[in-house]
mmCIF file of C-alpha atoms and ligand atoms in Angstrom:
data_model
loop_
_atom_site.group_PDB
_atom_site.id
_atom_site.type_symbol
_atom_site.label_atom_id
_atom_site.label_comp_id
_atom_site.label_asym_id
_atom_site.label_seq_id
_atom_site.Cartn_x
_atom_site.Cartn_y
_atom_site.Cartn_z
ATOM 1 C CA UNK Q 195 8.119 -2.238 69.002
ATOM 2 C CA UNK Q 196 6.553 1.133 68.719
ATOM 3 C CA UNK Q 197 5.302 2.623 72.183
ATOM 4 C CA UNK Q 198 1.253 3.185 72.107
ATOM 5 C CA UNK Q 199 1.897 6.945 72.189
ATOM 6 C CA UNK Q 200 4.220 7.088 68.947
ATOM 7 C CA UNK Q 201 1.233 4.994 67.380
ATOM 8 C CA UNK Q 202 -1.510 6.532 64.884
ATOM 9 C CA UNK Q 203 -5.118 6.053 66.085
ATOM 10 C CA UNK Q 204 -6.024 3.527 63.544
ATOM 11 C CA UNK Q 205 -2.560 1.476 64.291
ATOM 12 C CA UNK Q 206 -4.005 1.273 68.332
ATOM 13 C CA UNK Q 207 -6.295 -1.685 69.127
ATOM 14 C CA UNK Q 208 -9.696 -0.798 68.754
ATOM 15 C CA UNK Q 209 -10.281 -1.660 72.456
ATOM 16 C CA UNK Q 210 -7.472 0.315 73.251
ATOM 17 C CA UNK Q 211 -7.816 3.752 72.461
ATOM 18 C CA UNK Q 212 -7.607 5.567 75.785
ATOM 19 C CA UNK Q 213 -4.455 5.477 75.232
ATOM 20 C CA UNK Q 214 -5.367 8.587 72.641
ATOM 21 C CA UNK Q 215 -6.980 10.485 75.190
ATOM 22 C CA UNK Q 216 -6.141 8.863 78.737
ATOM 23 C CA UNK Q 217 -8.058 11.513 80.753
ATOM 24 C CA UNK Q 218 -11.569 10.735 78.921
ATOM 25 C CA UNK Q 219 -14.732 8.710 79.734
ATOM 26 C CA UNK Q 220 -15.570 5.754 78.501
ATOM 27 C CA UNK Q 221 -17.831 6.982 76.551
ATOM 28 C CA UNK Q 222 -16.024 9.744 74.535
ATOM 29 C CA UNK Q 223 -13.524 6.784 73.914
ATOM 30 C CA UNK Q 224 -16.769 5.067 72.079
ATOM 31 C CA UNK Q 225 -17.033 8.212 70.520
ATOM 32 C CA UNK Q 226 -13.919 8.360 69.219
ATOM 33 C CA UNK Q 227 -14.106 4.499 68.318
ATOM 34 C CA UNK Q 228 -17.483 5.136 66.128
ATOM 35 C CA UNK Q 229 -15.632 7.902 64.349
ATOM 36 C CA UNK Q 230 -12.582 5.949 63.391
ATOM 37 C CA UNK Q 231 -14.229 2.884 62.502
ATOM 38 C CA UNK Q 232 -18.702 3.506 61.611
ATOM 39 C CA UNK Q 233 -17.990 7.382 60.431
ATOM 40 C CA UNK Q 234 -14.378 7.784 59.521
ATOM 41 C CA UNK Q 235 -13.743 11.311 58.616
ATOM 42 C CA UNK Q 236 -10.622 12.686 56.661
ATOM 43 C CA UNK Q 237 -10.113 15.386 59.325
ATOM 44 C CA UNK Q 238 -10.429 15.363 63.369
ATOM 45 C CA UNK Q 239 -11.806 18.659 62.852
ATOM 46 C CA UNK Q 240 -14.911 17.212 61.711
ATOM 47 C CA UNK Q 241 -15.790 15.022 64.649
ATOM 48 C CA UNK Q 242 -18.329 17.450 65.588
ATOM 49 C CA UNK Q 243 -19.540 15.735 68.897
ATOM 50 C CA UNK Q 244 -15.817 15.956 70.757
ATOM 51 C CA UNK Q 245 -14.725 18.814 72.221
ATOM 52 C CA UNK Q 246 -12.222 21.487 70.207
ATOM 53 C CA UNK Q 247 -9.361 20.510 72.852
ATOM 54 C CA UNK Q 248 -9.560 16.773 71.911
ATOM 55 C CA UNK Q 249 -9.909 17.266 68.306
ATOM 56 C CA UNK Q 250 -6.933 19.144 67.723
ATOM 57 C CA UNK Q 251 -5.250 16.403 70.081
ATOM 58 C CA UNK Q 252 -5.962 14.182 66.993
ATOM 59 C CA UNK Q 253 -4.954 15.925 64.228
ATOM 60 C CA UNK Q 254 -1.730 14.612 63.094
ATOM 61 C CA UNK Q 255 -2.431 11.459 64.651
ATOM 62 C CA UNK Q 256 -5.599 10.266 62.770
ATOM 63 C CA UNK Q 257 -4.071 8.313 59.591
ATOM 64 C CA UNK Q 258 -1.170 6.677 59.812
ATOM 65 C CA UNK Q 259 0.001 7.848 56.466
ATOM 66 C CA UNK Q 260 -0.584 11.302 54.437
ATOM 67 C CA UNK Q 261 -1.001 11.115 50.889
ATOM 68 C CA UNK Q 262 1.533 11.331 48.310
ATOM 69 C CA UNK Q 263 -0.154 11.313 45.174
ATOM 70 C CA UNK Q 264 -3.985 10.969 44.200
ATOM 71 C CA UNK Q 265 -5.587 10.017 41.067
ATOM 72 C CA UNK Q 266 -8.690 9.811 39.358
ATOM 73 C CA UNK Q 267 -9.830 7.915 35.910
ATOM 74 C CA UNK Q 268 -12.536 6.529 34.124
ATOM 75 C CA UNK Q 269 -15.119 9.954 34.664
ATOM 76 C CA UNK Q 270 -14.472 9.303 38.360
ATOM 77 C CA UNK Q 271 -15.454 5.887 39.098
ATOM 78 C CA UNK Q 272 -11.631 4.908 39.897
ATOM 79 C CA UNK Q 273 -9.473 6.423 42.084
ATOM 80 C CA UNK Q 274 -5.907 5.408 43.150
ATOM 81 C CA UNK Q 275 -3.789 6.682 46.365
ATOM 82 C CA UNK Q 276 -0.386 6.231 46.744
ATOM 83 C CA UNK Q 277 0.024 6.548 50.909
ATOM 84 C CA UNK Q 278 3.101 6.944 52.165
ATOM 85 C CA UNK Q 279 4.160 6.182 55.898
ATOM 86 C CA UNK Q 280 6.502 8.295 57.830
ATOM 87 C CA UNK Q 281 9.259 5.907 57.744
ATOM 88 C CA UNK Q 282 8.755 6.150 53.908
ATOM 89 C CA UNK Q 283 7.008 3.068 53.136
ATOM 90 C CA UNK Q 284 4.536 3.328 50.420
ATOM 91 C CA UNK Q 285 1.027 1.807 50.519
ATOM 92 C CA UNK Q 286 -1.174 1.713 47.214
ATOM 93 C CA UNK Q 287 -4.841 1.814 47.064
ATOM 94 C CA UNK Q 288 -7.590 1.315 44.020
ATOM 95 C CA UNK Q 289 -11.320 2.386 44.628
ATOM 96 C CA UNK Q 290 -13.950 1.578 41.802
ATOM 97 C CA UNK Q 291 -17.282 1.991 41.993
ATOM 98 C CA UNK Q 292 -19.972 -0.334 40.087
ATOM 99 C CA UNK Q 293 -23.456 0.029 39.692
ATOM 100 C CA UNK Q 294 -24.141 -1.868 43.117
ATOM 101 C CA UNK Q 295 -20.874 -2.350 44.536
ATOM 102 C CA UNK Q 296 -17.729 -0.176 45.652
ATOM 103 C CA UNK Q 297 -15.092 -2.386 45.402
ATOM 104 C CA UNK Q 298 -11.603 -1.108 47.466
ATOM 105 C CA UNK Q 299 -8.191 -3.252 46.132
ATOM 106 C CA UNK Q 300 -5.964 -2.647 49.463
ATOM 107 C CA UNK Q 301 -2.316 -3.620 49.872
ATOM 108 C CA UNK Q 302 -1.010 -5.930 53.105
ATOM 109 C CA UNK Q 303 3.009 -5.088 52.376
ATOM 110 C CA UNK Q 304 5.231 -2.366 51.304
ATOM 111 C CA UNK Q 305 6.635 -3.814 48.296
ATOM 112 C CA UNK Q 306 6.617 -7.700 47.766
ATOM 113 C CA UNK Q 307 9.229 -10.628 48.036
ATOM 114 C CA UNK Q 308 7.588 -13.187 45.809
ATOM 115 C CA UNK Q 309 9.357 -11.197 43.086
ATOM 116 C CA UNK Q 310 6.843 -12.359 40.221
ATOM 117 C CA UNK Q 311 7.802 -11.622 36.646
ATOM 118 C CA UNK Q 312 4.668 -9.288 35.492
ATOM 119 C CA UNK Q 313 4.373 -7.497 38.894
ATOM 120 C CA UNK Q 314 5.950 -4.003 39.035
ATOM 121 C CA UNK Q 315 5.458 -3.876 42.525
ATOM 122 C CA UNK Q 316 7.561 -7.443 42.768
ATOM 123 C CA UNK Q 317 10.644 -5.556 41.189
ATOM 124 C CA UNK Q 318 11.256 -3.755 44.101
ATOM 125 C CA UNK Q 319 11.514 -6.069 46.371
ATOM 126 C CA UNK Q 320 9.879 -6.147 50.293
ATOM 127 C CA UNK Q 321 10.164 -3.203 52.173
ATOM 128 C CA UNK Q 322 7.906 -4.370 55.433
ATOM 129 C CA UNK Q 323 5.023 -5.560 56.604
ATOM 130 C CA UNK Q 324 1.865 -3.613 56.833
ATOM 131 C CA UNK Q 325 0.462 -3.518 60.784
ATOM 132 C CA UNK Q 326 -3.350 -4.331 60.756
ATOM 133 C CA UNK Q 327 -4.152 -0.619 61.179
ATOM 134 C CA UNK Q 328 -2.476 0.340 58.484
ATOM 135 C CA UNK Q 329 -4.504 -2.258 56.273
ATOM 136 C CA UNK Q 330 -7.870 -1.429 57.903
ATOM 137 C CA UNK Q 331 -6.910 2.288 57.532
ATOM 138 C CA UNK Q 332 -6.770 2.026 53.650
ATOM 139 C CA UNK Q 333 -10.787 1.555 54.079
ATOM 140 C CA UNK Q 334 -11.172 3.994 56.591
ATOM 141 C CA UNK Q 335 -9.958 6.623 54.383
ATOM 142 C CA UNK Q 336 -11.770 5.104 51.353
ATOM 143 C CA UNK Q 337 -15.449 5.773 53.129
ATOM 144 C CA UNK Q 338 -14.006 9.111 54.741
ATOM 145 C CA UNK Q 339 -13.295 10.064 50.895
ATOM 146 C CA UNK Q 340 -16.465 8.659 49.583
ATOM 147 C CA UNK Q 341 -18.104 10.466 52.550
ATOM 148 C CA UNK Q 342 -16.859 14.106 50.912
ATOM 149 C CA UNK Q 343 -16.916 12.835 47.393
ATOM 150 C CA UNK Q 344 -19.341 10.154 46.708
ATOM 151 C CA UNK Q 345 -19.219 8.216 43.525
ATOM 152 C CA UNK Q 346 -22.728 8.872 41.499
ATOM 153 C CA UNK Q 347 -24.334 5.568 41.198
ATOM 154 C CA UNK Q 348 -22.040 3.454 43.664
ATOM 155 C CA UNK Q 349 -22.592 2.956 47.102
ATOM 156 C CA UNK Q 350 -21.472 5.548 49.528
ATOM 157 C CA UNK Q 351 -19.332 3.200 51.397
ATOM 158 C CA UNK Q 352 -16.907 0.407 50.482
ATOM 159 C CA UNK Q 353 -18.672 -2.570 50.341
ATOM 160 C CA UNK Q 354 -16.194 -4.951 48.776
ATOM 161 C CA UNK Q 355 -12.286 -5.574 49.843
ATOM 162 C CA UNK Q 356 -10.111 -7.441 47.619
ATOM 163 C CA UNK Q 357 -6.280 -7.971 48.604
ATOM 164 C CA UNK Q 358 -4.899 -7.779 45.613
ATOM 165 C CA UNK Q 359 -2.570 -4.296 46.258
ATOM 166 C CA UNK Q 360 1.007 -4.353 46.882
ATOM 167 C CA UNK Q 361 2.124 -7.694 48.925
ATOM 168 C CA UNK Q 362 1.347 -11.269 49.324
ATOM 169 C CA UNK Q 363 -1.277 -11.266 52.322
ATOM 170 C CA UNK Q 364 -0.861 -15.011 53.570
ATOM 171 C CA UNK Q 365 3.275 -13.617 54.205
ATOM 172 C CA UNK Q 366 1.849 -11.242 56.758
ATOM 173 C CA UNK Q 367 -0.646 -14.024 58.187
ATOM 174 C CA UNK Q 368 -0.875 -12.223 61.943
ATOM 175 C CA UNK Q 369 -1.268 -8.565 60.876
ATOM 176 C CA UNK Q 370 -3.488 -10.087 57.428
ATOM 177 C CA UNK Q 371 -5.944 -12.032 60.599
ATOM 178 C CA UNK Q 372 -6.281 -9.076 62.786
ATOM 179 C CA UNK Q 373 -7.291 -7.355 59.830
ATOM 180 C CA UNK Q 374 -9.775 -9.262 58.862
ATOM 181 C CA UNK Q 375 -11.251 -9.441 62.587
ATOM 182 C CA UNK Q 376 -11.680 -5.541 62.617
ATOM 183 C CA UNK Q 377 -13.119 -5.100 58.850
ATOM 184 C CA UNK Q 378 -15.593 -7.952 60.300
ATOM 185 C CA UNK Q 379 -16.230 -7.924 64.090
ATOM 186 C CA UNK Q 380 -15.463 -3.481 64.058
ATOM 187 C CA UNK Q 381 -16.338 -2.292 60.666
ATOM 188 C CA UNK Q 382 -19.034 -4.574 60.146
ATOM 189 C CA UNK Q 383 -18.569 -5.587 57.255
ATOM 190 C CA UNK Q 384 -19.515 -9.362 55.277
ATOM 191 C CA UNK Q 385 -16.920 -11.611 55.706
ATOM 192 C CA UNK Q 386 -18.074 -12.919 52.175
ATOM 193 C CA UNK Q 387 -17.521 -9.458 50.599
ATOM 194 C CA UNK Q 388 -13.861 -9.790 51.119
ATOM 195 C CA UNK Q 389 -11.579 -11.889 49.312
ATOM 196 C CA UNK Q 390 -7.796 -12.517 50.343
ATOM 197 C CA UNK Q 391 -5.949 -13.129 46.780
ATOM 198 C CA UNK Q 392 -2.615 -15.299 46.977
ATOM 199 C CA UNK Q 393 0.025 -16.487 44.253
ATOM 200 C CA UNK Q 394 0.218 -19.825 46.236
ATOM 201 C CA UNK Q 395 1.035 -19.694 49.719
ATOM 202 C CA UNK Q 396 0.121 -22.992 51.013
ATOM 203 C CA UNK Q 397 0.395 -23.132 55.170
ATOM 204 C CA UNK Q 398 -1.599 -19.726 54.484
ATOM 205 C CA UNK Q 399 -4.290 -21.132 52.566
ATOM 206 C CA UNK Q 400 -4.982 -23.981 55.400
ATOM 207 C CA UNK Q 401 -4.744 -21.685 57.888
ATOM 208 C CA UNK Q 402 -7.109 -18.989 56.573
ATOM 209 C CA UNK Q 403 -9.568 -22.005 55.707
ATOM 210 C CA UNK Q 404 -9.809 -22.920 59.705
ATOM 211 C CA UNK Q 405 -10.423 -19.429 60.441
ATOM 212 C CA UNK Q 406 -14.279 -18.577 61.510
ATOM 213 C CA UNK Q 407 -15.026 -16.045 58.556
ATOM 214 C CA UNK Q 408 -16.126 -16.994 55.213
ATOM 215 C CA UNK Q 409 -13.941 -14.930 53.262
ATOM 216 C CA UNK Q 410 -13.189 -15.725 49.745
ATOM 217 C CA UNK Q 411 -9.912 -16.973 48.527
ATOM 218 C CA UNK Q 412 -8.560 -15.557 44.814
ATOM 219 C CA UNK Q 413 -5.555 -17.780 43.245
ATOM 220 C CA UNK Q 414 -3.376 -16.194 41.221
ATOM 221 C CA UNK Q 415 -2.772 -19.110 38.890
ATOM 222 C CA UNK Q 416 -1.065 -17.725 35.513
ATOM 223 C CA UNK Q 417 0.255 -20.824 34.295
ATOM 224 C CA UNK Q 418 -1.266 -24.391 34.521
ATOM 225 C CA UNK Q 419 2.254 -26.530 34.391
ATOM 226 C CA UNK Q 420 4.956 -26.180 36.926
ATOM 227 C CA UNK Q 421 7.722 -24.788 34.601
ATOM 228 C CA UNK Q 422 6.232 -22.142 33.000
ATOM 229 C CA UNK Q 423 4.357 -21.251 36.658
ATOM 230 C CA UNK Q 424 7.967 -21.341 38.392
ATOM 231 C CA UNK Q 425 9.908 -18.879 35.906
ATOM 232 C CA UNK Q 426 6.671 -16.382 36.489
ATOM 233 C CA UNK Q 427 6.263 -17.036 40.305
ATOM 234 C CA UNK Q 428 9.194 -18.295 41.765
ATOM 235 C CA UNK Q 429 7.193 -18.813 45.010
ATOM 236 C CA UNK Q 430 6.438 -22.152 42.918
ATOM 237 C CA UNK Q 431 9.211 -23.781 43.318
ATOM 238 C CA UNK Q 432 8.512 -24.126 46.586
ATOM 239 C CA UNK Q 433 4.492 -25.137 46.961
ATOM 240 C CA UNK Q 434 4.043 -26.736 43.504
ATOM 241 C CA UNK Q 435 0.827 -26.346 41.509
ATOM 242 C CA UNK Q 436 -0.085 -30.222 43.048
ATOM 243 C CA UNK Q 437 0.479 -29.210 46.942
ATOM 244 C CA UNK Q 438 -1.378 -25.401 45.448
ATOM 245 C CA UNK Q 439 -4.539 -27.204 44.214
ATOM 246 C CA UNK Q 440 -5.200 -29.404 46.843
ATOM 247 C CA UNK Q 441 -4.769 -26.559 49.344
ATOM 248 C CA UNK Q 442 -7.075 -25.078 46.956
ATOM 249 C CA UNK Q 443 -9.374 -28.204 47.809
ATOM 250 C CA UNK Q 444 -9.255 -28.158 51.259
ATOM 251 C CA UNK Q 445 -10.442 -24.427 51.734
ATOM 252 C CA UNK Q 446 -13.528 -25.247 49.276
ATOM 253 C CA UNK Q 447 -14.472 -28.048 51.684
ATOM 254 C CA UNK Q 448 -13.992 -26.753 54.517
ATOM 255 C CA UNK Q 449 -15.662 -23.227 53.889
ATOM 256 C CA UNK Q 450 -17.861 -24.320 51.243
ATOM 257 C CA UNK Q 451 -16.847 -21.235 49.484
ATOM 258 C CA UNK Q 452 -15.837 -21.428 45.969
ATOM 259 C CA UNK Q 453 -12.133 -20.256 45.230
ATOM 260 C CA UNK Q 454 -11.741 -17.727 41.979
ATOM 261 C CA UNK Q 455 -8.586 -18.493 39.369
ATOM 262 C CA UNK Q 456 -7.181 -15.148 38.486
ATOM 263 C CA UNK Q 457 -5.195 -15.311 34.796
ATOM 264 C CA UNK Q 458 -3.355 -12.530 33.276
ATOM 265 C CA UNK Q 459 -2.728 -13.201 29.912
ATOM 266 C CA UNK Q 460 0.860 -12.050 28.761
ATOM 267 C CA UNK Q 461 1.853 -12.611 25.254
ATOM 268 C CA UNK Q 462 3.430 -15.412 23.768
ATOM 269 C CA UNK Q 463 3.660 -16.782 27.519
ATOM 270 C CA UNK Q 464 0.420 -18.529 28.682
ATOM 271 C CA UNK Q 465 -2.167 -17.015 26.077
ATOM 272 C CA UNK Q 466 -2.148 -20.886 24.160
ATOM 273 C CA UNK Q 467 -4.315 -23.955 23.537
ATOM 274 C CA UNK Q 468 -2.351 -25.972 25.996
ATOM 275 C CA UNK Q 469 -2.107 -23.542 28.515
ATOM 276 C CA UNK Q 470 -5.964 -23.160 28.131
ATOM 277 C CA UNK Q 471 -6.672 -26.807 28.581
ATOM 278 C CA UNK Q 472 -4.174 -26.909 31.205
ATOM 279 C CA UNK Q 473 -6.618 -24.529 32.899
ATOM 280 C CA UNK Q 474 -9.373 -25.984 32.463
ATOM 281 C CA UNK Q 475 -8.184 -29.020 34.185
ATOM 282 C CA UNK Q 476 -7.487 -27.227 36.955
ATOM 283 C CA UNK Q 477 -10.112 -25.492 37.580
ATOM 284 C CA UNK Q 478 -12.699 -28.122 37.049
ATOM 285 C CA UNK Q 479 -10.949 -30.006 39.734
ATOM 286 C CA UNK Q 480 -11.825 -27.097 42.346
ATOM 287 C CA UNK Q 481 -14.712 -25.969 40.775
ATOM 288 C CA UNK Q 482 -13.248 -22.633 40.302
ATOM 289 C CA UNK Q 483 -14.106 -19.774 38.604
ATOM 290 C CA UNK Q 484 -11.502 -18.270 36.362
ATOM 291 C CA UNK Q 485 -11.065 -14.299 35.980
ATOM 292 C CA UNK Q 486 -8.737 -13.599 32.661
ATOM 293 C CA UNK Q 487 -7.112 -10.014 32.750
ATOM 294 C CA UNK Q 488 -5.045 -8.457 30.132
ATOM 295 C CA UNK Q 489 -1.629 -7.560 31.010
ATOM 296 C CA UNK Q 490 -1.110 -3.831 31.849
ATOM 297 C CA UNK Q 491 2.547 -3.273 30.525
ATOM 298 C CA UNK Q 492 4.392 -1.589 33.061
ATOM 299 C CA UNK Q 493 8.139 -0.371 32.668
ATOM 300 C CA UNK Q 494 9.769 -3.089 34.834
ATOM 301 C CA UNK Q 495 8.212 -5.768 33.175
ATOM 302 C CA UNK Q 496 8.772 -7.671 29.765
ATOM 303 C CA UNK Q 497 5.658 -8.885 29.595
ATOM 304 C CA UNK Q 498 2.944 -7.422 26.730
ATOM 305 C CA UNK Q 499 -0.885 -7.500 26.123
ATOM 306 C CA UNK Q 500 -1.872 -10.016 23.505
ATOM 307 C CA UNK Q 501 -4.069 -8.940 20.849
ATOM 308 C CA UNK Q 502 -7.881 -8.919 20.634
ATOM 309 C CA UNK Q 503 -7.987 -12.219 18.905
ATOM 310 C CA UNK Q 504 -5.339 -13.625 21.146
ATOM 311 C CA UNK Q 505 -7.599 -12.802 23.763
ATOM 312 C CA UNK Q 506 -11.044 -14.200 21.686
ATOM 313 C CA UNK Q 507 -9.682 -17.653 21.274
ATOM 314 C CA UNK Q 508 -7.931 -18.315 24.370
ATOM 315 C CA UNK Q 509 -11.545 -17.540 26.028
ATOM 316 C CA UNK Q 510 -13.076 -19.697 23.422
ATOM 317 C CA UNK Q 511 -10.448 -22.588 24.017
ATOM 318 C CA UNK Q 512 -11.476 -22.507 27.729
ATOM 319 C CA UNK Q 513 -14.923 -22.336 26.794
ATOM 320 C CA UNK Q 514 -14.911 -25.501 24.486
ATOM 321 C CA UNK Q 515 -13.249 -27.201 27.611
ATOM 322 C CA UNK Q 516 -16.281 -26.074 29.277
ATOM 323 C CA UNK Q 517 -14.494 -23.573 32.219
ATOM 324 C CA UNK Q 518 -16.334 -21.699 33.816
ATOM 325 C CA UNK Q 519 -14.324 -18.266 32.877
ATOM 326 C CA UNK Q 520 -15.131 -14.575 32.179
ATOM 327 C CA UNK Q 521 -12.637 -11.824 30.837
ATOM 328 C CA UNK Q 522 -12.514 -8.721 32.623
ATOM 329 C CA UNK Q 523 -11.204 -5.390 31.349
ATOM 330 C CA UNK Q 524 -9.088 -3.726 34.022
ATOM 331 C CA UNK Q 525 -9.659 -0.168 35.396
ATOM 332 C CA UNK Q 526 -7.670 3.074 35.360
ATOM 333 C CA UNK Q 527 -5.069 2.319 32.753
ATOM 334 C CA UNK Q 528 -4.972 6.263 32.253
ATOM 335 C CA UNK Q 529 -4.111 6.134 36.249
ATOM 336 C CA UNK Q 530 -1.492 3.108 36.306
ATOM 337 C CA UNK Q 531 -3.696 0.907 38.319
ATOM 338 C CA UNK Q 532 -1.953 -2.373 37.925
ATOM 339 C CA UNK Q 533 -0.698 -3.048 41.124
ATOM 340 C CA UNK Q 534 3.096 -0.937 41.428
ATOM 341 C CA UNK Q 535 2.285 1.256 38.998
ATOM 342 C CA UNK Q 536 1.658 4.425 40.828
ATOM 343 C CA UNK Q 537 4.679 3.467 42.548
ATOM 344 C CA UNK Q 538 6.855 2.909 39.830
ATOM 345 C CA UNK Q 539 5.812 7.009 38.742
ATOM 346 C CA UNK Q 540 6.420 8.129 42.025
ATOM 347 C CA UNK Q 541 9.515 6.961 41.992
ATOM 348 C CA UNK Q 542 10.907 8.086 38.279
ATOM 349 C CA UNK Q 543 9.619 11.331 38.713
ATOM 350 C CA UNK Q 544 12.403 14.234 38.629
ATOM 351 C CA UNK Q 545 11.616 16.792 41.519
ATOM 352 C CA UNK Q 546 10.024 18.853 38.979
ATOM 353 C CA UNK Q 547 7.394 16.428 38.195
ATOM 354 C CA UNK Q 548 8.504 15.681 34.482
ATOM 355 C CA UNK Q 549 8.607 11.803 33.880
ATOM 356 C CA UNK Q 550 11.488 10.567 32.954
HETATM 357 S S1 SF4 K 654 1.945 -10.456 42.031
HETATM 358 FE FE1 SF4 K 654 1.501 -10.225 44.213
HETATM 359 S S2 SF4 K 654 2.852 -11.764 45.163
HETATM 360 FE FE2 SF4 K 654 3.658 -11.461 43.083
HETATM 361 S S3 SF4 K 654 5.245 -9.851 43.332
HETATM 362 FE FE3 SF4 K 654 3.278 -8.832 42.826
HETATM 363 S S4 SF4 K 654 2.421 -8.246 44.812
HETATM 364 FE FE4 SF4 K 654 3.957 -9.830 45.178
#
């Protein structure tokens, strides 16, 4: 356990932060609060309403990670961080702005256990959990970027969170719930603009639906039958697609929120007819709705994109079987956005730079 004074000052409770600057009133510590959490800036320096002594107390302390690489793609409207922590750890964020909407894809772990087939970040493994600060700082720095360098035509500040970085969230269920309690009872933001995304952990889906928040829920399906689902996701040998959906059930009852199917279509693995009626089974049962991707091939994974007409009648199959599905094209392949990627650069790049 880290001591309070070793921690950063988005890694200290929210309602603890005298502990950054013991000898000040209560109400620069609500200064200091507002700063971190309603007006995050990238720099102390420019908390312009604390005195010179107390900012330079926080520089160095502010984030609890620097950045190790930064990246931009698609004329501006994505942009991908690769944090790393000073024990190491790396932490990858995706922001992309819409029209009406800037959507921020966080990560809840260093690296990932589940070990899933198409993830890059699942071939290497768990490094740790992420604390809750170090989730909710993601964000922080998102809207202190966006601050200095807004996205034309987006919102200035993120309004939409999706888990769906490095790391299963419902494995990291205490750090994943205090999370969620500061983006919605600090940050102030809708519970309903935040979506947890999960390749099937099933205490953590029953135990996010009893929570007080409406947040959605994303499935990471990828396979309909249980033996083509358990050689991508072994996690499914454990909480078969049976105990899945009907966990899947019980968090559309209970929060009345409708859960989304994510589908990556790999080729020649679950791009066919019966995987598409398969599907659509499913997701008529929880009324889903079912997001199909196209796999981004990344170097640690044998899975491939299948081609446009792949692609045309698997959408068509799931159509006829009257799912409700839409296909998405994924951002910043120019940037490795597919969750890992940036990772999987950083970490086959010779000191010089060159890839290898
Ligand atoms: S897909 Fe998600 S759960 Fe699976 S290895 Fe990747 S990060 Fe982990």
């Amino acid at each position: 356990m880290q001591d309070d004074l070793a921690l950063s000052a988005y890694q200290l409770d929210p309602e603890g932060l005298d502990a950054l600057a013991p000898n000040e009133p209560p109400y620069r510590i609500d200064q200091i609060r507002e700063w971190l959490y309603a007006h995050p800036v990238l720099d102390p320096a420019q908390m312009t309403n604390l005195p010179g002594e107390l900012r330079k107390s926080l520089a160095g302390r502010l984030w609890p990670f620097v950045v190790g690489i930064e990246q931009t793609a698609d004329a501006g409207r994505t942009r991908k961080w690769l944090f790393r922590s000073p024990n190491g750890a790396s932490i990858e964020t995706v922001l992309m702005g819409y029209r009406k909407r800037t959507t921020l894809c966080i990560s809840s772990q260093a690296g990932c256990a589940m070990a899933c087939t198409f993830c890059a970040t699942g071939q290497f493994g768990f490094e740790r959990h992420l604390d809750a600060g170090e989730i909710v700082a993601q964000i922080a720095y998102a809207n202190a970027a966006l601050r200095e360098q807004p996205i034309a035509g987006s919102p200035g500040r993120v309004t939409n969170v999706v888990f769906m970085g490095m790391g299963e969230p419902l494995a990291n269920y205490a750090n994943l719930r205090e999370s969620l309690h500061r983006m919605i009872d600090v940050i102030d933001m809708a519970a309903r603009s935040i979506t947890v995304s999960t390749v099937g952990v099933v205490p953590g889906i029953h135990k996010l639906a009893d929570e007080p928040w409406q947040v959605g829920l994303a499935i990471s399906l990828h396979a309909a039958d249980d033996e083509l689902r358990t050689s991508l996701i072994p996690l499914n040998k454990r909480y078969p697609l049976d105990d899945l959906v009907d966990a899947g059930l019980y968090f559309f009852r209970k929060t009345g929120r409708r859960i989304s199917i994510e589908w990556t279509m790999m080729d020649g693995v679950n791009d066919n007819p019966d995987q598409a009626a398969k599907l659509s089974r499913i997701a008529h049962r929880l009324s889903a709705h079912i997001n199909v991707i196209a796999m981004n091939p990344t170097p640690l994974t044998p899975h491939q994109r299948p081609d446009r007409m792949t692609i045309r009648d698997f959408m068509d199959d799931l159509d006829h079987h009257g799912a409700n599905a839409t296909f998405r094209e994924t951002r910043g392949h120019e940037i490795d956005a597919a969750c890992g990627q940036l990772r999987i650069r950083s970490a086959t790049e010779t000191p010089n730079g060159a890839q290898l």
